[in-house]
Structures are given as C-alpha cells and as structure tokens.
Amino acid sequence: VTRRVHQLRPVNAERNAFPMPRGRGEERAALTREVRDAFARLTRQGLDPNDAAALALKLAAGIAEWPLDVPAFLGAVRRCTDVSLRSGEKLSEHLGVSDAIERVFSSADALNSSFIAPSERRERSDGSGEDDGGDDDSLSSEETNPPLDPATRRVRDALKLDFDELLDVYQAIESLGSLFVGILLASFARLLESFGDGPTAWSRAGHSLIRLVLILLECPALIEPAHFDVLGSLLKLAASLPTSAKDALVRCVRACYTRERFTRTLAVVQQFVTVRVFDARRRGGVDAWLEHASSFLRVLWRANAAAAVRGGAEKGADERPYAFVPLADFRVDAVNGEGFDAREDYRRWRRPDLFTFSFCDFPFVYDQVAKARILQLESAMLQAHVFEQYALGSPFDRADACAVSDLACPYLKLDVRRDCLLADTMRQLTYHVRCGDIRKPLRVRFVGEEGVDEGGVQKEFFQLIAPEVFSKRVGFEWDDETNRCWFAKGKQPWAEYELAGVIVGLAVYNGHALDLRLPKVAYKKLMGERIGLADLRDVAPWHHNAALCLLRCENEDEVASFGFSFSASYVDAVTGETECVDLLPPCGEETRVTMANRVEYVTRYAEWYLVDSVAAQFDAFRGGFDRLCSGQTVRMFRPDELESLVVGAPSLDFRALQANCSYEDGLEVDDALSRWFWDVVHLDLTEHQRRRLLCFATGCDRAPVAGLGSVRLALSVNGSDDARLPTAHTCFNHLMLPRYSCREVLRERLTTAIENAEGFGLQ
C-alpha cells in the first residue's frame, strides 16, 4: 500500500522546477497513513490483501463505503429495542442503523467486503470435518450437507461468505419492523439498478458479482410477494449472466449451500414462479419474469445434480445420492394443475421463432403426469398430421417399397393371430418400418374376432406381445433373482432387437403401458445418462455384490483371494461357446487385481457388462425406439419417469378408480348393485383377480402413469338374468353388469368372467 501511494510523489522534489508546497506533502503523508490504517483494518476483518489494498485506496479517495462492522451493527440494533433508552438516544440509534443499511446494502464494494467467513467456520461447513462429539442420535454434517470434493472446497474458500453472520444481520433488521425492511429492500433495488444487465455487471465486477447475488438471495424478506419486484430484478440479473458466469454461480451454490439453505432458496423462487403463473393466467399471457425465474431454477437444478454426481462414493454402489433435495422437489404445482394450459405452452415451445419462453424448456418443473400429457398431445398432433398426409397425399412416391394399397391407407394396420402373435407382429412391423409409415395411427385386429379397435383391442395386443418379445426366443436373458430381463451376449440377429425397440416406442407413441421387465439401467441408457457400478445391481446382483466385497477388502491378501484379473468371460447365447474378453488390453488376463487397481477393475467390469458387451444389441433396440420416440418431448423425461411411462404406475389404487367411476343407464352410485360390486372388488378379489378385472374392463391390467384415479370407468346395467356374465367395451372402459339378485351371485359371475375372458366377440 505504501509503495502504491509513494508512486504519486516525485522521485526527487528538489530537482522539480515547481517544488511541491509543504502543505501538499502533509496531505500526502496523511493519505498514506489513512490508506495504511484502512488496509490494516480490512485485513484484520479477513479481507484478502489484494482486495484490501484496492478498497483501502478507494476509501481514502472517498469513492467507496466501509464494510459493515457486524458486531457494532448488531449492538446498535439491540440498543434500538432497549426500553431503558430515552427517546432521543433511541432516535440516534435508529438513524445510525438506517444509515448503515443504506450505506452498505446499496454499495457493491461495501457489501462484497462484509461477512467474511473465518477459515475455521468454513472448515466446519463442508460436511468433511471431524466428529464434534455430539449426541449419537443427532444427524452428522454429512447427512445434513453433501460432502465437498477438493475443487468445490476451493471455490467455497475463495468466496469467504459467512452465511451465519449474514443471516444474523437480516434477522436483526427484520426485528426492527417493516420500515427498516423497506429501507433494506430499497437499498437492494438501487444496487441492482446500478449493475445494469448481466454481461455488463459481469465484465465490471467479475466473480465478486456471484458473491453479491448469493448475499441478496439470503434475505428472508424476499419470500414476501410484496417484495417480488426486487426478487424479480435479482433473478433477471442472474438469468442474464453469460454462460461462464452461470457456471461459476452453479459451483458457488454447490460449494456454499447447505440442504436447508438450498431448500429455502428453491422455495422462494418456486413461490415467485407460482405467483407469476397465476398473474399471467389472469392477463392471458406470460411475462419475462417467468423466464428469468425459470432460468435461475435451472441454475439450482444444475447445482443439485452436481451435488449428486460429486457426492457419489468412489467405492460405492449403495451410496446415497448426495443431492441437496430429491429431483421431484423442483416441480411447480402451478404448472401441473388442471388450470394450466399445457397445450398452449407446448405450442409456444414448438414455435421458438415466435415465442422466447416455454416451461417445456425447463422440464424439471413438470411432474411425470404433465409430461405424459404433453407427450400424448404431441403424438396426437403427429398422428393427425400423418393421417392427413396419407389420406390426402399421393401413395405413388414410395410404391417401389410397399404396396400402393398399404401406402394409401392412413392407418398402421396389424392383423395378428393369437396363436402366432410374435411371428405375425414381427413380420408386419418389419414391413411397415421398411415402408416408413410406422407413425400412422395404429389399428389392431385379432384374426377371426369381431372386435373393432377404438383403443381397447390394441391395449390387449400390447399386453400380450410384450412377454413374447422380451423372451429368450428373441434374444433376452432372464435373471431369476431380479425377475428382470437383459440383452443376451453374443452374435444374435440385431433386427429382432430393433423390432423390440419399435414395440416399446409404438406403445409409448400410442399411449399404452407394457408389462415390461427391463431394469432401470435400460432407461438410463435410452436417455443417454452415465452408467456406473450401482446400475449393475438390478441386472446382475451376484456380480454387483462380488464387486462390493472386493472394494471392502482391507489388505492385499483379501484381494488376492478373489483371484481376479482384468478379464471377463461369457457364454455366447447363439453358439453356446465361452468367450473371454480383455478389460485392459492387450494383456488384461495377465494383470492381477490388487488393492491399488481394484477400483479401476470394478469400473471397467461394470462398463463392459452394461455397455460394451451388449453395445450392438442395445444400439439396435434404441434405434427401434427412436423411430417413434426420438423427439424433444421424450427427452423431457428422467429415466425413472420414462420407466413409469412405459410400464405404468407401480401400484393399483382401486379406491381411486371407484372415486372416478361414472354410472350410466339408470345405475346409481347408491344402488345395491353398485355397492355389491365395489365390496367384492375391495374385499373378495385377490391382487391377481383385480388385475384381471382391470384387464377385462379396460383391456390392460396396468394403470397409466397418472394412476387409476385418471381412468374413467363406466358401470351400467345390462339385463337382469342371474345366468348372464358381465361384459365390457374395453375401448370405452365400460363394464356392464346384469342386475343380479344378490351379492354372492355377482361375485361368482364376475370371477367367472374375468378368469375365463379372452378375445373380442363370439368365438
């Protein structure tokens, strides 16, 4: 600091033609002392020496404000509430506090130099410190906060933000009442206005801007709708930051936030979005504030995802995902309710040339039911477009590949025999894939049956075809322990895997659930997510457990007892021969697994088992799936959501089905027949029989992704003969019951019908 001040003084004053007056020299000396004193004071407060030097010069020049003296400020706040003080003394304290708030919270320099965290407090906040000797029943810091890797810890140390001290100041200001909170928010507004847009502010302030954003976000008053104008300006600044600045913000949130702080910030932004959605609905449009807030939600989403990835233990397959919050916590109820116009939001998304914002660009705000609704909307629009194309267009363009009569038909027709279901389906789908008309609206007919497909026939078709396709006959191997199938290793015909993918894509495209037993890792691979050791558990539990045992070994002798080398073997599903593979070419079989390389071994083994060994098979499967589900809408789903979309809801809530049931043709909800029916369903039928009933009435024994509460079952009366069996129109979820004479007759007739029903019409 002394050197920087002395540079202002002539090297040799006596040689100057115009020597400096004595008073000027005294001013320079006073300036030097002032800068030195400021530098010493700032460094004692924990400021970095370089930052302290720069701020000391600004303070001496009168172009910056002092950082907040937190102990003195909190003491002044306490005196403001001291009933023993006289009115004049209280007024003086109030004015001092008000001046400090305005001075510090409207100045970027002062605010950035305040709330410097001591190093020991930073060490206690990262979830990696030593046990504090607390109660055994209390949560450890690791259970409260995600652990930090060294790179993230360096980001936190560079930020030096004392959140505890900051929150103390905010709470102290709130304790003084709304007047002082208003002064604080007005200071925020002036500070944000001085920044301008994100790129300008970033070029001027650099990484210190990230610190300011985090300081302002911590203010509890921002959750009040009355202050959403200030919150909106803050979110606008954060949303307009350049990509590199947003990346830095993600790292800082990951480094400095606890789960509690992350949850609170997420709730503040979500409430802001909710209020703006309802305001936009009243005005009949959307505003820029929604785009800014959604963009900041993406920053939080990325930080949460980074916490999950970085928190994974190197050795683990059983580790918790060390994210701040579950992914479902990012959903915004206002865009998932019935009042939200998902169709309009989808339309805006598909027209980026006309609209700049759609929630579809931020899929984490949607739940899986809303995403499924959007996907069904897209499929219906696409099918209508294809139908119109084939109904009105010329079929001769591709007549060289397929029959003209087929190309002229606007439907994808599958005529299948129940006793040759797999062969008929594979043959006809191969034909339609070659023709390129696989996206037509689907119509299925079972040969020799009278059923007309208005949705119910194809539901049963998908129920029957899935077990046929995902079997050993097609090239899938089953694990008896997990009751799940996986791609067989070897040189199988890849075309069959492609058609298996087409079946799954066709079901999703037409809105039907499948009885599909693929493990979760298959959906992760379809979504392009990273695969790790943990994913081996659902495919090959024995291999997964062996890998965990290897990683838990404590010495070389234990590792050597496994006798592992960097190689793997498998039985070719086609030839039946045992094949060996090098996991570490060119001499993996000769490289023994040791304590030093065991992590690399299990990583390579999991990669080989789940990816490399079935690469050709899975690529063919994904190619078939993508023929129908390659659009952006499918990419909105997370792997677990895609699984629910494919296989339906995991549980069957028949109480919800009853609550949504309608009664027709004179049948009322309080009629004896209605009461008997639901009593039998809830009290007499087994889980298997309930599934059979669901299949009998709707054509599918699985609930859609929204659950049975979204199925509109219709009950009606059909005659009064005790000898007649119930009948159903599966296309319309319509179950018809004769008006039986008693409950026992109804139970016997209903169970007979559901246990013996197959086919449509008379056979």
PDB file of C-alpha atoms in Angstrom, residues 6-193:
ATOM      1  CA  HIS A   6       4.546   6.805  -2.901  1.00  0.00           C
ATOM      2  CA  GLN A   7       4.276   6.410  -6.658  1.00  0.00           C
ATOM      3  CA  LEU A   8       2.253   9.623  -6.593  1.00  0.00           C
ATOM      4  CA  ARG A   9       5.249  11.526  -5.107  1.00  0.00           C
ATOM      5  CA  PRO A  10       8.096  12.930  -7.307  1.00  0.00           C
ATOM      6  CA  VAL A  11      11.306  10.894  -7.168  1.00  0.00           C
ATOM      7  CA  ASN A  12      13.386  13.981  -6.250  1.00  0.00           C
ATOM      8  CA  ALA A  13      11.368  17.011  -5.250  1.00  0.00           C
ATOM      9  CA  GLU A  14      14.424  19.291  -5.176  1.00  0.00           C
ATOM     10  CA  ARG A  15      15.024  18.756  -8.906  1.00  0.00           C
ATOM     11  CA  ASN A  16      11.480  19.752  -9.807  1.00  0.00           C
ATOM     12  CA  ALA A  17      11.070  23.094 -11.480  1.00  0.00           C
ATOM     13  CA  PHE A  18       7.981  23.637  -9.374  1.00  0.00           C
ATOM     14  CA  PRO A  19       8.604  22.157  -5.917  1.00  0.00           C
ATOM     15  CA  MET A  20       5.582  20.885  -4.005  1.00  0.00           C
ATOM     16  CA  PRO A  21       4.280  23.175  -1.268  1.00  0.00           C
ATOM     17  CA  ARG A  22       4.760  21.893   2.226  1.00  0.00           C
ATOM     18  CA  GLY A  23       1.016  21.614   2.860  1.00  0.00           C
ATOM     19  CA  ARG A  24       0.634  19.273  -0.107  1.00  0.00           C
ATOM     20  CA  GLY A  25       3.302  16.967   1.272  1.00  0.00           C
ATOM     21  CA  GLU A  26       1.499  16.807   4.597  1.00  0.00           C
ATOM     22  CA  GLU A  27      -1.676  15.855   2.748  1.00  0.00           C
ATOM     23  CA  ARG A  28       0.181  13.050   1.030  1.00  0.00           C
ATOM     24  CA  ALA A  29       1.533  11.803   4.338  1.00  0.00           C
ATOM     25  CA  ALA A  30      -1.937  11.888   5.842  1.00  0.00           C
ATOM     26  CA  LEU A  31      -3.266   9.978   2.837  1.00  0.00           C
ATOM     27  CA  THR A  32      -0.560   7.373   3.273  1.00  0.00           C
ATOM     28  CA  ARG A  33      -1.458   6.912   6.935  1.00  0.00           C
ATOM     29  CA  GLU A  34      -5.137   6.708   6.092  1.00  0.00           C
ATOM     30  CA  VAL A  35      -4.538   4.037   3.468  1.00  0.00           C
ATOM     31  CA  ARG A  36      -2.262   2.088   5.820  1.00  0.00           C
ATOM     32  CA  ASP A  37      -4.814   2.221   8.624  1.00  0.00           C
ATOM     33  CA  ALA A  38      -7.618   1.161   6.289  1.00  0.00           C
ATOM     34  CA  PHE A  39      -5.528  -1.682   4.892  1.00  0.00           C
ATOM     35  CA  ALA A  40      -4.688  -2.949   8.389  1.00  0.00           C
ATOM     36  CA  ARG A  41      -8.314  -2.767   9.489  1.00  0.00           C
ATOM     37  CA  LEU A  42      -9.601  -4.544   6.390  1.00  0.00           C
ATOM     38  CA  THR A  43      -7.069  -7.369   6.600  1.00  0.00           C
ATOM     39  CA  ARG A  44      -7.950  -7.866  10.273  1.00  0.00           C
ATOM     40  CA  GLN A  45     -11.550  -8.371   9.151  1.00  0.00           C
ATOM     41  CA  GLY A  46     -10.365 -11.238   6.923  1.00  0.00           C
ATOM     42  CA  LEU A  47     -10.251  -9.467   3.572  1.00  0.00           C
ATOM     43  CA  ASP A  48      -7.747 -10.746   1.020  1.00  0.00           C
ATOM     44  CA  PRO A  49      -4.631  -8.466   0.973  1.00  0.00           C
ATOM     45  CA  ASN A  50      -5.082  -7.544  -2.689  1.00  0.00           C
ATOM     46  CA  ASP A  51      -8.770  -6.766  -2.214  1.00  0.00           C
ATOM     47  CA  ALA A  52      -7.984  -4.891   0.995  1.00  0.00           C
ATOM     48  CA  ALA A  53      -5.371  -2.759  -0.792  1.00  0.00           C
ATOM     49  CA  ALA A  54      -7.766  -1.843  -3.598  1.00  0.00           C
ATOM     50  CA  LEU A  55     -10.593  -0.992  -1.196  1.00  0.00           C
ATOM     51  CA  ALA A  56      -8.265   0.987   1.090  1.00  0.00           C
ATOM     52  CA  LEU A  57      -7.307   3.251  -1.815  1.00  0.00           C
ATOM     53  CA  LYS A  58     -10.991   3.756  -2.706  1.00  0.00           C
ATOM     54  CA  LEU A  59     -11.852   4.536   0.904  1.00  0.00           C
ATOM     55  CA  ALA A  60      -9.035   7.070   1.155  1.00  0.00           C
ATOM     56  CA  ALA A  61     -10.214   8.675  -2.081  1.00  0.00           C
ATOM     57  CA  GLY A  62     -13.787   8.834  -0.790  1.00  0.00           C
ATOM     58  CA  ILE A  63     -15.273   6.723  -3.597  1.00  0.00           C
ATOM     59  CA  ALA A  64     -16.228   3.638  -1.563  1.00  0.00           C
ATOM     60  CA  GLU A  65     -18.030   2.742   1.655  1.00  0.00           C
ATOM     61  CA  TRP A  66     -16.678   0.831   4.619  1.00  0.00           C
ATOM     62  CA  PRO A  67     -17.832  -2.775   5.001  1.00  0.00           C
ATOM     63  CA  LEU A  68     -20.340  -3.484   7.716  1.00  0.00           C
ATOM     64  CA  ASP A  69     -18.956  -3.850  11.234  1.00  0.00           C
ATOM     65  CA  VAL A  70     -21.307  -6.670  12.169  1.00  0.00           C
ATOM     66  CA  PRO A  71     -20.762  -6.745  15.972  1.00  0.00           C
ATOM     67  CA  ALA A  72     -21.220  -2.969  16.171  1.00  0.00           C
ATOM     68  CA  PHE A  73     -24.297  -3.113  13.936  1.00  0.00           C
ATOM     69  CA  LEU A  74     -25.943  -5.891  15.961  1.00  0.00           C
ATOM     70  CA  GLY A  75     -25.183  -3.953  19.144  1.00  0.00           C
ATOM     71  CA  ALA A  76     -26.860  -0.876  17.700  1.00  0.00           C
ATOM     72  CA  VAL A  77     -29.935  -2.931  16.782  1.00  0.00           C
ATOM     73  CA  ARG A  78     -30.154  -4.259  20.327  1.00  0.00           C
ATOM     74  CA  ARG A  79     -29.970  -0.717  21.683  1.00  0.00           C
ATOM     75  CA  CYS A  80     -32.811   0.277  19.365  1.00  0.00           C
ATOM     76  CA  THR A  81     -35.061  -2.157  21.207  1.00  0.00           C
ATOM     77  CA  ASP A  82     -33.731  -1.270  24.669  1.00  0.00           C
ATOM     78  CA  VAL A  83     -36.682   0.082  26.639  1.00  0.00           C
ATOM     79  CA  SER A  84     -34.358   1.811  29.118  1.00  0.00           C
ATOM     80  CA  LEU A  85     -33.020   4.247  26.487  1.00  0.00           C
ATOM     81  CA  ARG A  86     -34.509   7.715  26.228  1.00  0.00           C
ATOM     82  CA  SER A  87     -36.347   8.778  23.084  1.00  0.00           C
ATOM     83  CA  GLY A  88     -33.502  10.937  21.845  1.00  0.00           C
ATOM     84  CA  GLU A  89     -30.977   8.140  22.286  1.00  0.00           C
ATOM     85  CA  LYS A  90     -33.266   5.675  20.502  1.00  0.00           C
ATOM     86  CA  LEU A  91     -33.733   8.092  17.611  1.00  0.00           C
ATOM     87  CA  SER A  92     -29.976   8.421  17.292  1.00  0.00           C
ATOM     88  CA  GLU A  93     -29.537   4.637  17.231  1.00  0.00           C
ATOM     89  CA  HIS A  94     -32.338   4.240  14.678  1.00  0.00           C
ATOM     90  CA  LEU A  95     -30.759   6.828  12.410  1.00  0.00           C
ATOM     91  CA  GLY A  96     -27.385   5.120  12.746  1.00  0.00           C
ATOM     92  CA  VAL A  97     -28.825   1.710  11.855  1.00  0.00           C
ATOM     93  CA  SER A  98     -30.782   3.157   8.941  1.00  0.00           C
ATOM     94  CA  ASP A  99     -27.678   4.906   7.634  1.00  0.00           C
ATOM     95  CA  ALA A 100     -25.615   1.705   7.924  1.00  0.00           C
ATOM     96  CA  ILE A 101     -28.226  -0.296   5.994  1.00  0.00           C
ATOM     97  CA  GLU A 102     -28.413   2.252   3.185  1.00  0.00           C
ATOM     98  CA  ARG A 103     -24.648   2.733   3.063  1.00  0.00           C
ATOM     99  CA  VAL A 104     -23.665  -0.940   2.960  1.00  0.00           C
ATOM    100  CA  PHE A 105     -26.502  -2.663   1.086  1.00  0.00           C
ATOM    101  CA  SER A 106     -26.517  -0.199  -1.795  1.00  0.00           C
ATOM    102  CA  SER A 107     -22.735  -0.385  -2.294  1.00  0.00           C
ATOM    103  CA  ALA A 108     -21.148  -3.290  -4.151  1.00  0.00           C
ATOM    104  CA  ASP A 109     -17.729  -2.613  -2.605  1.00  0.00           C
ATOM    105  CA  ALA A 110     -19.039  -2.409   0.952  1.00  0.00           C
ATOM    106  CA  LEU A 111     -21.269  -5.455   0.620  1.00  0.00           C
ATOM    107  CA  ASN A 112     -18.609  -7.598  -1.012  1.00  0.00           C
ATOM    108  CA  SER A 113     -16.162  -6.712   1.768  1.00  0.00           C
ATOM    109  CA  SER A 114     -18.630  -7.642   4.512  1.00  0.00           C
ATOM    110  CA  PHE A 115     -19.497 -11.015   6.021  1.00  0.00           C
ATOM    111  CA  ILE A 116     -16.029 -12.536   5.581  1.00  0.00           C
ATOM    112  CA  ALA A 117     -16.060 -16.087   6.942  1.00  0.00           C
ATOM    113  CA  PRO A 118     -13.171 -17.100   9.240  1.00  0.00           C
ATOM    114  CA  SER A 119     -11.294 -20.133   7.955  1.00  0.00           C
ATOM    115  CA  GLU A 120     -12.317 -22.303  10.900  1.00  0.00           C
ATOM    116  CA  ARG A 121     -16.007 -21.646  10.214  1.00  0.00           C
ATOM    117  CA  ARG A 122     -15.563 -22.571   6.573  1.00  0.00           C
ATOM    118  CA  GLU A 123     -13.961 -25.868   7.607  1.00  0.00           C
ATOM    119  CA  ARG A 124     -16.952 -26.708   9.791  1.00  0.00           C
ATOM    120  CA  SER A 125     -19.448 -26.080   6.991  1.00  0.00           C
ATOM    121  CA  ASP A 126     -18.329 -28.573   4.355  1.00  0.00           C
ATOM    122  CA  GLY A 127     -19.505 -31.838   5.841  1.00  0.00           C
ATOM    123  CA  SER A 128     -15.948 -33.146   5.881  1.00  0.00           C
ATOM    124  CA  GLY A 129     -14.780 -32.045   9.287  1.00  0.00           C
ATOM    125  CA  GLU A 130     -14.136 -34.329  12.216  1.00  0.00           C
ATOM    126  CA  ASP A 131     -16.807 -35.531  14.582  1.00  0.00           C
ATOM    127  CA  ASP A 132     -17.766 -32.832  17.040  1.00  0.00           C
ATOM    128  CA  GLY A 133     -18.562 -35.329  19.729  1.00  0.00           C
ATOM    129  CA  GLY A 134     -22.266 -34.668  19.656  1.00  0.00           C
ATOM    130  CA  ASP A 135     -25.119 -36.974  20.537  1.00  0.00           C
ATOM    131  CA  ASP A 136     -25.144 -40.270  18.646  1.00  0.00           C
ATOM    132  CA  ASP A 137     -28.780 -39.712  17.697  1.00  0.00           C
ATOM    133  CA  SER A 138     -28.077 -36.384  16.014  1.00  0.00           C
ATOM    134  CA  LEU A 139     -27.518 -36.114  12.291  1.00  0.00           C
ATOM    135  CA  SER A 140     -23.922 -35.849  11.184  1.00  0.00           C
ATOM    136  CA  SER A 141     -22.879 -32.958   8.968  1.00  0.00           C
ATOM    137  CA  GLU A 142     -22.518 -35.429   6.094  1.00  0.00           C
ATOM    138  CA  GLU A 143     -26.164 -36.422   6.491  1.00  0.00           C
ATOM    139  CA  THR A 144     -27.169 -32.750   6.565  1.00  0.00           C
ATOM    140  CA  ASN A 145     -24.985 -31.477   3.718  1.00  0.00           C
ATOM    141  CA  PRO A 146     -23.401 -33.084   0.667  1.00  0.00           C
ATOM    142  CA  PRO A 147     -19.640 -33.631   1.124  1.00  0.00           C
ATOM    143  CA  LEU A 148     -17.299 -31.397  -0.861  1.00  0.00           C
ATOM    144  CA  ASP A 149     -14.582 -32.538  -3.195  1.00  0.00           C
ATOM    145  CA  PRO A 150     -11.291 -30.555  -3.117  1.00  0.00           C
ATOM    146  CA  ALA A 151     -12.134 -28.438  -6.173  1.00  0.00           C
ATOM    147  CA  THR A 152     -15.501 -27.423  -4.750  1.00  0.00           C
ATOM    148  CA  ARG A 153     -13.927 -26.684  -1.376  1.00  0.00           C
ATOM    149  CA  ARG A 154     -11.525 -24.279  -3.088  1.00  0.00           C
ATOM    150  CA  VAL A 155     -14.488 -22.433  -4.589  1.00  0.00           C
ATOM    151  CA  ARG A 156     -16.040 -22.080  -1.141  1.00  0.00           C
ATOM    152  CA  ASP A 157     -12.781 -20.861   0.391  1.00  0.00           C
ATOM    153  CA  ALA A 158     -12.378 -18.236  -2.331  1.00  0.00           C
ATOM    154  CA  LEU A 159     -15.909 -16.932  -1.720  1.00  0.00           C
ATOM    155  CA  LYS A 160     -15.352 -16.498   2.054  1.00  0.00           C
ATOM    156  CA  LEU A 161     -19.029 -15.792   2.701  1.00  0.00           C
ATOM    157  CA  ASP A 162     -20.214 -16.122   6.304  1.00  0.00           C
ATOM    158  CA  PHE A 163     -23.858 -17.089   5.852  1.00  0.00           C
ATOM    159  CA  ASP A 164     -24.471 -17.339   9.596  1.00  0.00           C
ATOM    160  CA  GLU A 165     -23.330 -13.766  10.180  1.00  0.00           C
ATOM    161  CA  LEU A 166     -25.321 -12.574   7.167  1.00  0.00           C
ATOM    162  CA  LEU A 167     -28.493 -14.232   8.425  1.00  0.00           C
ATOM    163  CA  ASP A 168     -27.968 -12.685  11.875  1.00  0.00           C
ATOM    164  CA  VAL A 169     -27.910  -9.239  10.267  1.00  0.00           C
ATOM    165  CA  TYR A 170     -31.024  -9.895   8.187  1.00  0.00           C
ATOM    166  CA  GLN A 171     -32.923 -11.201  11.200  1.00  0.00           C
ATOM    167  CA  ALA A 172     -31.816  -8.214  13.252  1.00  0.00           C
ATOM    168  CA  ILE A 173     -33.148  -5.842  10.584  1.00  0.00           C
ATOM    169  CA  GLU A 174     -36.460  -7.728  10.451  1.00  0.00           C
ATOM    170  CA  SER A 175     -36.772  -7.421  14.232  1.00  0.00           C
ATOM    171  CA  LEU A 176     -36.918  -3.628  13.838  1.00  0.00           C
ATOM    172  CA  GLY A 177     -40.080  -3.791  11.741  1.00  0.00           C
ATOM    173  CA  SER A 178     -41.291  -3.176   8.219  1.00  0.00           C
ATOM    174  CA  LEU A 179     -39.802   0.327   7.962  1.00  0.00           C
ATOM    175  CA  PHE A 180     -36.240  -0.968   8.198  1.00  0.00           C
ATOM    176  CA  VAL A 181     -37.017  -3.931   5.935  1.00  0.00           C
ATOM    177  CA  GLY A 182     -38.271  -1.401   3.405  1.00  0.00           C
ATOM    178  CA  ILE A 183     -35.007   0.544   3.693  1.00  0.00           C
ATOM    179  CA  LEU A 184     -33.092  -2.697   3.117  1.00  0.00           C
ATOM    180  CA  LEU A 185     -35.118  -3.637   0.023  1.00  0.00           C
ATOM    181  CA  ALA A 186     -34.849  -0.111  -1.369  1.00  0.00           C
ATOM    182  CA  SER A 187     -31.068  -0.377  -0.979  1.00  0.00           C
ATOM    183  CA  PHE A 188     -31.166  -3.699  -2.838  1.00  0.00           C
ATOM    184  CA  ALA A 189     -33.116  -2.053  -5.649  1.00  0.00           C
ATOM    185  CA  ARG A 190     -30.569   0.764  -6.017  1.00  0.00           C
ATOM    186  CA  LEU A 191     -27.711  -1.718  -6.029  1.00  0.00           C
ATOM    187  CA  LEU A 192     -29.348  -3.893  -8.693  1.00  0.00           C
ATOM    188  CA  GLU A 193     -30.188  -0.867 -10.813  1.00  0.00           C
TER     189      GLU A 193
END
